[in-house]
Coordinates of N, CA and C in Angstrom, one line a residue:
X28 N 220.0 116.4 196.7 CA 220.4 116.1 198.1 C 221.7 115.0 198.0
X29 N 222.6 115.1 199.1 CA 223.7 114.4 199.2 C 223.5 113.0 199.1
X30 N 224.2 112.0 198.5 CA 224.1 110.7 198.5 C 224.3 109.8 199.6
X31 N 225.2 110.4 200.5 CA 225.8 109.8 201.6 C 224.9 110.0 202.8
X32 N 223.7 110.6 202.6 CA 222.8 110.7 204.0 C 222.4 109.4 204.6
X33 N 222.2 108.4 203.8 CA 221.8 107.2 204.2 C 223.1 106.4 204.9
X34 N 224.2 106.7 204.4 CA 225.2 106.3 204.9 C 225.5 106.9 206.4
X35 N 225.3 108.0 206.5 CA 225.5 108.7 207.6 C 224.5 108.2 208.8
X36 N 223.1 108.0 208.3 CA 222.3 107.4 209.1 C 222.6 105.9 209.8
X37 N 223.2 105.1 208.7 CA 223.7 103.8 209.0 C 224.8 103.9 210.2
X38 N 225.8 104.9 210.0 CA 226.7 105.0 211.0 C 226.2 105.4 212.4
X39 N 225.2 106.3 212.4 CA 224.6 106.7 213.6 C 223.9 105.2 214.4
X40 N 223.3 104.5 213.5 CA 222.7 103.2 214.0 C 223.8 102.2 214.6
X41 N 225.0 102.3 213.7 CA 225.9 101.6 214.2 C 226.6 102.1 215.5
X42 N 226.5 103.3 215.8 CA 227.0 103.8 217.1 C 226.2 103.2 218.2
X43 N 224.7 103.3 217.9 CA 223.7 102.8 219.0 C 224.0 101.4 219.1
X44 N 224.2 100.6 218.1 CA 224.7 99.0 218.3 C 225.9 98.9 219.1
X45 N 227.0 99.8 219.0 CA 228.1 99.7 219.7 C 227.8 100.0 221.2
X46 N 227.0 100.9 221.4 CA 226.7 101.2 222.9 C 225.9 100.0 223.6
X47 N 225.1 99.4 222.9 CA 224.2 98.5 223.4 C 224.7 97.1 223.0
X48 N 226.0 96.9 222.6 CA 226.6 95.5 222.5 C 226.8 94.6 223.7
X49 N 226.2 93.5 224.0 CA 226.1 92.7 225.1 C 227.3 92.0 225.3
X50 N 228.4 92.4 226.1 CA 229.8 92.0 226.4 C 230.0 91.4 227.7
X51 N 228.8 91.5 228.5 CA 229.0 90.8 229.7 C 229.2 89.3 229.8
X52 N 230.1 88.9 230.5 CA 230.4 87.6 230.6 C 231.2 86.9 229.6
X53 N 231.8 87.6 228.5 CA 232.5 87.2 227.5 C 234.0 87.7 227.9
X54 N 235.0 87.2 227.1 CA 236.3 87.6 227.2 C 236.4 89.0 226.9
X55 N 235.6 89.5 226.1 CA 235.6 91.0 225.7 C 235.0 91.8 226.6
X56 N 234.6 91.7 228.0 CA 233.9 92.6 228.7 C 234.8 93.7 229.2
X57 N 236.2 93.5 229.0 CA 237.0 94.5 229.5 C 237.0 95.7 228.6
X58 N 236.7 95.7 227.3 CA 236.7 96.5 226.2 C 235.3 97.3 226.2
X59 N 234.3 97.1 226.9 CA 233.1 97.7 227.1 C 233.1 99.2 227.2
X60 N 233.9 99.7 227.9 CA 234.2 101.1 228.1 C 234.8 101.8 226.7
X61 N 235.6 101.0 226.0 CA 235.9 101.5 224.8 C 235.1 101.6 223.5
X62 N 234.2 100.4 223.6 CA 233.0 100.3 222.6 C 232.0 101.4 222.8
X63 N 231.9 101.5 224.1 CA 230.7 102.8 224.5 C 231.3 104.1 223.9
X64 N 232.6 104.3 224.2 CA 233.2 105.4 223.8 C 233.0 105.7 222.3
X65 N 233.5 104.5 221.4 CA 233.5 104.9 220.2 C 232.1 105.0 219.6
X66 N 231.1 104.2 220.2 CA 229.6 104.5 219.8 C 229.2 105.8 220.0
X67 N 229.6 106.4 221.2 CA 229.0 107.6 221.4 C 229.7 108.9 220.5
X68 N 231.1 108.6 220.3 CA 231.5 109.6 219.3 C 231.0 109.5 218.0
X69 N 230.8 108.2 217.6 CA 230.4 107.9 216.2 C 228.9 108.6 216.0
X70 N 228.0 108.4 217.2 CA 226.8 109.2 217.0 C 226.9 110.6 217.1
X71 N 227.7 111.2 217.9 CA 228.0 112.7 217.9 C 228.4 113.2 216.7
X72 N 229.5 112.7 216.0 CA 230.2 113.2 214.8 C 229.2 113.1 213.5
X73 N 228.6 112.0 213.3 CA 227.6 111.6 212.3 C 226.3 112.6 212.4
X74 N 225.9 112.7 213.7 CA 224.7 113.5 214.0 C 225.0 114.9 213.5
X75 N 226.3 115.5 214.0 CA 226.7 116.9 213.7 C 226.9 117.2 212.3
X76 N 227.4 116.0 211.4 CA 227.3 116.0 209.9 C 226.1 116.2 209.5
X77 N 225.2 115.4 210.0 CA 223.8 115.5 209.3 C 223.1 117.0 209.8
X78 N 223.3 117.5 210.7 CA 222.8 118.7 210.9 C 223.4 119.8 210.1
X79 N 224.7 119.7 210.1 CA 225.5 120.7 209.1 C 224.9 120.7 207.7
X80 N 224.7 119.4 207.3 CA 224.4 119.2 205.9 C 223.0 119.7 205.6
X81 N 222.0 119.6 206.7 CA 220.6 120.2 206.6 C 220.7 121.8 206.6
X82 N 221.4 122.3 207.5 CA 221.7 123.7 207.5 C 222.2 124.3 205.9
X83 N 223.0 123.6 205.5 CA 223.7 123.9 204.0 C 222.5 124.0 203.1
X84 N 221.7 122.6 203.3 CA 220.5 122.5 202.4 C 219.5 123.6 202.5
X85 N 219.3 124.2 203.6 CA 218.4 125.1 204.1 C 218.9 126.6 203.4
X86 N 220.2 126.9 203.7 CA 220.5 128.0 203.2 C 220.6 128.2 201.9
X87 N 220.8 126.8 201.1 CA 220.6 126.8 199.8 C 222.0 127.1 199.0
X88 N 223.2 126.9 199.6 CA 224.4 126.8 199.1 C 224.7 125.6 198.6

């Protein structure tokens, strides 16, 4: 199994953390849409990588 699987899972969790980052009432409240977009893209990319790795492992290549 690939050694980076736990790193991919950590990246997915970091994406969820970016989405749920409480920025209301701070000076950084204006970048909330940017952090949400980065979080969503991070979750999608690393989830797709994990799905791809799983399919490759099932096929046996």
